[in-house]
Amino acid sequence: MSAGRPFRRLFHFPWRSREQIRTDVDEEIRFHLDMRVEELVRRGHSASEARGIARREFGDLDEARSTLRLVDDTGERRSRRAQWWDALRQDTRFALRGYARSPVFTVAALATLALGIGANTAIFSVVDAVLIRPAPFPDPDRLVVVWETDRNSGTSHEPASVPDFVDFRERSSRFASLAGFIPRETSFLPDDGEAVRLPALAVSDGFTETLGIQPILGRTFTVEETEGTAPEGVLIGEALWERRFGRDPTVLGRTLRLDEGVYPVLGVLPRGADFGLLQLLSVADYGRSFADGGEGVQVEVWLPLQTRTSPASRESHPMFVVGRLAEGASLDAAQGEMSTIAAELERQYTANTARGVYLEPLMEVVVGPVRPALLLLLGAVALVLLIACANVTNLLLARGAARSREVAVRAALGAGKGRLARQFVVESLVLALAAAALGVALAFGGLELLLLLAPSDLPRLSEAGVSLRALGLTLLVSVGVGVAFGVLPGLQARPNDLQSALRSGGTGAGRSRGRRGAQSMLVVGEVGLAVLLLIGSGLVMKSLWRIIQVDPGFQTERVLKADYQLPAARYPSAIANWPNWSEIQGFNTLLLERAESLPGVESVAIAGVHPLSAGFTNSFVVVGREAESADWPEISIRQVSPDYFSTVGVPLLEGRLPREGDGTTAEPVLVINQAAAERFFTDQLPLGRKIAFWGTPRTIVGVVGNERFMGVTQDAPPAVYLALAQAPATSGSLLIRTTGSPEALAGMVRSMVAEIDPTLAVFGVEALGETLSRSLGARRFTALLLGLFAALALTLAIVGVHGVLNYSVAQRTREIGIRMAMGASRGSVTGMVLGQGMRLIILGVSMGLVGAWLLSRLLRGLLFGVSATDPAVFAGVAGLLVLVALLASWLPARRATRVDPMVALRTE
């Protein structure tokens, strides 16, 4: 008979196939023939004689097979199905009654499991939305971002110039199509209401076709519209269509007033049309536009970009380029071709000196930066579930010990091992599935909390939900956990010596040593996993603390920020008139005057970009050192009004700051930061030297401290600060230092801007400290969740230690009584129990430390200023575990010292 026969006979599932029935019948006949042959051989027949006699006694084998198969396939199959479901109902009812009789155990087990399952479901739902769910574009693996590089500065994620983009598209053959876009801010003036800001993209022809976006309504841009030979229209996003037009299908042809222009709606693009845009802009070395606003954004409007008719310089790099690889073209082949094209452009144009091209898969740009943190969180929450499972298994083992007499009685009455095992499996499945139901309910609430805490730059975060995939995984995990729960307690509960078990009165003494060993190993595993989580959490938290301690180079306390974009229709910015842009200069002057008159204002400034925006860069030379300067990297350009440095607290190190007299008729001046002074003026004083760009030499009049406007985790790059009056900007950030709360001025600032220009939208109105805090959102999110999971793991591990020691004391009551009756002191008994607990803790901590050291390299990319094997964190976690476990062991030890020897001996 086959090895699997007993199991099939035990469970005999009602959904057996005909092939399984045929196999079972054959095995059944063979089994009976073999038994008869063995009996005849024992009576003295030879093996061949015995087999012949057995065959004759059995009769026609084929007829027997047919009869048995028919019976099994009809009546018996129906009978077995009914018996199977009836047994399952009985086992389920028995399990429910048992759990109802043990409410403390049931609540503890359900709560522990539900927390683990709920946390896993919530985190997996986020991971599913961000990393697993397919992108909203066809064949996303063929989409590539085309970056420009600069060998002088070492940057590799720069946008392209418009002429470079045109050359890329004309000369490349490895791409099916190339398209470009420039992020913009637009002011939308509805018929009823104040102006609002709408993030927009100016896109080249073929943009939607390259990505594979199909409009919900209408059409996309034609070549004539992007070349400027046809009337302009706009595309709007589905969210704007729903919010402003109530999903009216007649929206096509209706007009929008954007920046003083009136544009007909040509089409509606679906949600997801801007998939990955914010992540792409955030990766760029500059030109990030609304990605530096610190807010979650959704593109609302698409405008046509005239790449062929609009004048553009190769020195300006505002365009982001994406391409779709041609059929059969590999990324390496495309990289080789684009590098060749970049080398040709470098030979042709001086502005392209030291410039190259770097291709990166779009999906890697979008999810690559967040993948390590999300996988780390998923692994951490999986460890929490494992610890929860170990805890519940310990509870079930302890419960099984109390049921030893019950199991012995059932075994004595004829219940086989399989029947008893099935009862335990059904009980654990009922527990696991009930916990799964509670866990899913917790997951819905937990997911809402995650979405509130999560940083805005997580892609597709708004689409995260408890999906069917997440529910399916939860069900699969729950069933697996349930089966696993039933096996070990089931094996441990059935005693080998029924008489001893029956005499023990249900204490489980006959197998307590084996059960204690299993529980101890589970606790060791719990502690080891908790150490892993605590060390990972400690490293990430220490890294976040180091980041928070970094001086950004400016002060955010009591500073309000408000951004705006001046539309060209009312604020012309012709290059021929620069810097005498009277409308822009007039707006800036009036804005400063009005802001200074607001209550509680200490100082006011306008900057082209706020202190946490990367801004843009430009090539330059130091007058008199032109040959040397040719190989220098581009320098960051910052346009500021005179009070900028006092408003945001940037210190003056040498010379003077820009002042009111530095106007359009005065000598052009600038201020450099300390990084520029150290990089370009190591052997000479910078004051009085001249830097030339935009065709104008400018005198260095001062040196200021460094601002980390590329992010607090990156060193400040070389930068120059231009007087706003000598270098006006079409966009700006109003910065106000107040004597009180900056948020109290937010409404006043909006009203003030509306009085100056009712059609101008102001956005990003918030405390500068909030902008800085939001820039650390991803790291804070990871650290917070890891800390929560680590705290939960520590709690579960300590509960496990306490439970095992309590169980051990209960099982060893008689032994402890004998020891104390023979003169053992309370101190020695306390030491015995504490020693048992500490052995478990030290073994678990040791295993956890080794595991954390081996896995530490996985955290290196998430840390800042902290080694992945930081000895302080490792030692601190080990000390914390030992200390807390010592406290958890003290209560069982104290209980052991209170055992009355006479009572203990009489009880046994």
mmCIF file of C-alpha atoms in Angstrom, residues 684-842:
data_model
loop_
_atom_site.group_PDB
_atom_site.id
_atom_site.type_symbol
_atom_site.label_atom_id
_atom_site.label_comp_id
_atom_site.label_asym_id
_atom_site.label_seq_id
_atom_site.Cartn_x
_atom_site.Cartn_y
_atom_site.Cartn_z
ATOM 1 C CA GLN A 684 42.671 84.380 -4.593
ATOM 2 C CA LEU A 685 40.113 86.621 -2.974
ATOM 3 C CA PRO A 686 36.786 86.560 -4.852
ATOM 4 C CA LEU A 687 35.686 90.104 -3.953
ATOM 5 C CA GLY A 688 36.094 92.432 -6.897
ATOM 6 C CA ARG A 689 36.462 89.614 -9.431
ATOM 7 C CA LYS A 690 34.003 89.481 -12.306
ATOM 8 C CA ILE A 691 31.831 86.553 -13.404
ATOM 9 C CA ALA A 692 30.267 86.690 -16.859
ATOM 10 C CA PHE A 693 27.143 84.919 -18.131
ATOM 11 C CA TRP A 694 24.113 85.941 -20.180
ATOM 12 C CA GLY A 695 26.533 88.227 -22.023
ATOM 13 C CA THR A 696 27.163 90.445 -18.982
ATOM 14 C CA PRO A 697 30.154 90.550 -16.593
ATOM 15 C CA ARG A 698 29.104 91.018 -12.950
ATOM 16 C CA THR A 699 31.253 92.054 -10.024
ATOM 17 C CA ILE A 700 31.417 89.851 -6.923
ATOM 18 C CA VAL A 701 30.572 92.071 -3.950
ATOM 19 C CA GLY A 702 30.026 89.469 -1.237
ATOM 20 C CA VAL A 703 30.264 85.880 -0.055
ATOM 21 C CA VAL A 704 27.422 84.239 1.892
ATOM 22 C CA GLY A 705 26.884 80.919 3.619
ATOM 23 C CA ASN A 706 25.758 77.766 1.842
ATOM 24 C CA GLU A 707 22.104 76.862 1.399
ATOM 25 C CA ARG A 708 21.371 73.163 0.823
ATOM 26 C CA PHE A 709 18.714 73.882 -1.789
ATOM 27 C CA MET A 710 19.326 70.518 -3.488
ATOM 28 C CA GLY A 711 18.152 68.806 -0.287
ATOM 29 C CA VAL A 712 19.577 68.590 3.207
ATOM 30 C CA THR A 713 21.242 65.243 2.450
ATOM 31 C CA GLN A 714 23.299 66.778 -0.379
ATOM 32 C CA ASP A 715 26.147 69.252 -0.119
ATOM 33 C CA ALA A 716 25.414 72.772 -1.253
ATOM 34 C CA PRO A 717 26.492 73.295 -4.887
ATOM 35 C CA PRO A 718 28.283 76.461 -6.050
ATOM 36 C CA ALA A 719 25.764 79.279 -6.522
ATOM 37 C CA VAL A 720 25.528 82.966 -7.360
ATOM 38 C CA TYR A 721 22.884 85.389 -6.108
ATOM 39 C CA LEU A 722 21.776 88.170 -8.450
ATOM 40 C CA ALA A 723 19.970 91.341 -7.425
ATOM 41 C CA LEU A 724 16.331 90.831 -8.446
ATOM 42 C CA ALA A 725 16.150 94.348 -9.881
ATOM 43 C CA GLN A 726 19.075 93.527 -12.222
ATOM 44 C CA ALA A 727 17.810 90.051 -13.090
ATOM 45 C CA PRO A 728 13.997 89.882 -12.839
ATOM 46 C CA ALA A 729 12.236 86.531 -12.915
ATOM 47 C CA THR A 730 8.855 85.566 -14.365
ATOM 48 C CA SER A 731 8.146 83.444 -11.307
ATOM 49 C CA GLY A 732 8.782 84.132 -7.707
ATOM 50 C CA SER A 733 8.492 83.088 -4.092
ATOM 51 C CA LEU A 734 7.376 85.660 -1.540
ATOM 52 C CA LEU A 735 9.101 85.075 1.821
ATOM 53 C CA ILE A 736 7.848 86.814 4.975
ATOM 54 C CA ARG A 737 9.442 86.628 8.420
ATOM 55 C CA THR A 738 6.874 87.308 11.112
ATOM 56 C CA THR A 739 6.827 87.949 14.840
ATOM 57 C CA GLY A 740 4.195 85.267 15.390
ATOM 58 C CA SER A 741 2.777 82.246 13.604
ATOM 59 C CA PRO A 742 3.380 82.411 9.834
ATOM 60 C CA GLU A 743 0.173 80.465 9.132
ATOM 61 C CA ALA A 744 -1.833 83.384 10.547
ATOM 62 C CA LEU A 745 -0.741 85.501 7.578
ATOM 63 C CA ALA A 746 -1.668 82.955 4.882
ATOM 64 C CA GLY A 747 -5.168 84.314 4.278
ATOM 65 C CA MET A 748 -3.928 87.913 4.279
ATOM 66 C CA VAL A 749 -1.279 87.089 1.670
ATOM 67 C CA ARG A 750 -3.847 85.519 -0.638
ATOM 68 C CA SER A 751 -6.138 88.529 -0.306
ATOM 69 C CA MET A 752 -3.228 90.915 -0.850
ATOM 70 C CA VAL A 753 -2.165 89.217 -4.102
ATOM 71 C CA ALA A 754 -5.784 89.181 -5.290
ATOM 72 C CA GLU A 755 -5.972 92.961 -4.725
ATOM 73 C CA ILE A 756 -2.817 93.506 -6.788
ATOM 74 C CA ASP A 757 -3.839 91.131 -9.591
ATOM 75 C CA PRO A 758 -7.206 89.351 -9.290
ATOM 76 C CA THR A 759 -6.336 86.919 -12.087
ATOM 77 C CA LEU A 760 -3.052 85.752 -10.557
ATOM 78 C CA ALA A 761 -3.054 82.490 -8.630
ATOM 79 C CA VAL A 762 -0.845 82.170 -5.558
ATOM 80 C CA PHE A 763 0.105 78.668 -4.433
ATOM 81 C CA GLY A 764 2.354 76.823 -2.015
ATOM 82 C CA VAL A 765 1.290 79.179 0.794
ATOM 83 C CA GLU A 766 2.722 77.543 3.907
ATOM 84 C CA ALA A 767 5.351 77.891 6.595
ATOM 85 C CA LEU A 768 8.836 77.324 5.213
ATOM 86 C CA GLY A 769 9.403 74.850 8.032
ATOM 87 C CA GLU A 770 6.512 72.764 6.685
ATOM 88 C CA THR A 771 8.161 72.716 3.256
ATOM 89 C CA LEU A 772 11.416 71.543 4.832
ATOM 90 C CA SER A 773 9.598 68.909 6.876
ATOM 91 C CA ARG A 774 7.763 67.612 3.823
ATOM 92 C CA SER A 775 11.054 67.251 1.946
ATOM 93 C CA LEU A 776 11.961 64.586 4.521
ATOM 94 C CA GLY A 777 8.574 62.870 4.242
ATOM 95 C CA ALA A 778 9.798 59.633 2.671
ATOM 96 C CA ARG A 779 12.493 59.077 5.298
ATOM 97 C CA ARG A 780 10.133 60.022 8.138
ATOM 98 C CA PHE A 781 7.458 57.661 6.791
ATOM 99 C CA THR A 782 9.905 54.747 6.674
ATOM 100 C CA ALA A 783 11.324 55.490 10.117
ATOM 101 C CA LEU A 784 7.883 55.886 11.701
ATOM 102 C CA LEU A 785 6.514 52.607 10.344
ATOM 103 C CA LEU A 786 9.683 50.696 11.176
ATOM 104 C CA GLY A 787 9.525 52.092 14.690
ATOM 105 C CA LEU A 788 5.892 51.013 15.088
ATOM 106 C CA PHE A 789 6.635 47.517 13.776
ATOM 107 C CA ALA A 790 9.705 47.208 15.982
ATOM 108 C CA ALA A 791 7.737 48.275 19.066
ATOM 109 C CA LEU A 792 5.046 45.724 18.257
ATOM 110 C CA ALA A 793 7.671 43.024 17.694
ATOM 111 C CA LEU A 794 9.367 43.856 21.005
ATOM 112 C CA THR A 795 6.041 43.672 22.831
ATOM 113 C CA LEU A 796 5.147 40.326 21.294
ATOM 114 C CA ALA A 797 8.596 38.884 22.015
ATOM 115 C CA ILE A 798 8.490 39.952 25.651
ATOM 116 C CA VAL A 799 4.984 38.558 26.024
ATOM 117 C CA GLY A 800 6.316 35.313 24.569
ATOM 118 C CA VAL A 801 9.165 35.165 27.074
ATOM 119 C CA HIS A 802 6.810 35.898 29.951
ATOM 120 C CA GLY A 803 4.333 33.264 28.764
ATOM 121 C CA VAL A 804 6.920 30.514 28.382
ATOM 122 C CA LEU A 805 8.375 31.153 31.810
ATOM 123 C CA ASN A 806 4.893 31.227 33.357
ATOM 124 C CA TYR A 807 4.092 27.922 31.673
ATOM 125 C CA SER A 808 7.410 26.462 32.800
ATOM 126 C CA VAL A 809 6.755 27.462 36.416
ATOM 127 C CA ALA A 810 3.290 25.924 36.256
ATOM 128 C CA GLN A 811 4.694 22.654 34.852
ATOM 129 C CA ARG A 812 7.508 22.524 37.396
ATOM 130 C CA THR A 813 5.390 23.320 40.455
ATOM 131 C CA ARG A 814 6.069 19.891 42.028
ATOM 132 C CA GLU A 815 9.789 20.118 41.283
ATOM 133 C CA ILE A 816 9.978 23.598 42.798
ATOM 134 C CA GLY A 817 8.043 22.390 45.850
ATOM 135 C CA ILE A 818 10.492 19.519 46.370
ATOM 136 C CA ARG A 819 13.482 21.863 46.003
ATOM 137 C CA MET A 820 12.081 24.264 48.585
ATOM 138 C CA ALA A 821 11.102 21.415 50.918
ATOM 139 C CA MET A 822 14.732 20.222 50.797
ATOM 140 C CA GLY A 823 16.018 23.658 51.753
ATOM 141 C CA ALA A 824 16.400 25.588 48.515
ATOM 142 C CA SER A 825 16.248 29.320 49.203
ATOM 143 C CA ARG A 826 13.933 31.716 47.465
ATOM 144 C CA GLY A 827 16.958 33.371 45.873
ATOM 145 C CA SER A 828 18.109 30.124 44.271
ATOM 146 C CA VAL A 829 14.617 29.451 42.904
ATOM 147 C CA THR A 830 14.458 33.001 41.534
ATOM 148 C CA GLY A 831 17.865 32.546 39.949
ATOM 149 C CA MET A 832 16.793 29.246 38.386
ATOM 150 C CA VAL A 833 13.773 30.830 36.678
ATOM 151 C CA LEU A 834 15.626 33.998 35.690
ATOM 152 C CA GLY A 835 18.494 31.906 34.355
ATOM 153 C CA GLN A 836 16.097 29.931 32.170
ATOM 154 C CA GLY A 837 14.659 33.175 30.758
ATOM 155 C CA MET A 838 18.049 34.778 30.220
ATOM 156 C CA ARG A 839 19.335 31.733 28.361
ATOM 157 C CA LEU A 840 16.463 32.112 25.904
ATOM 158 C CA ILE A 841 17.016 35.849 25.563
ATOM 159 C CA ILE A 842 20.776 35.639 25.089
#
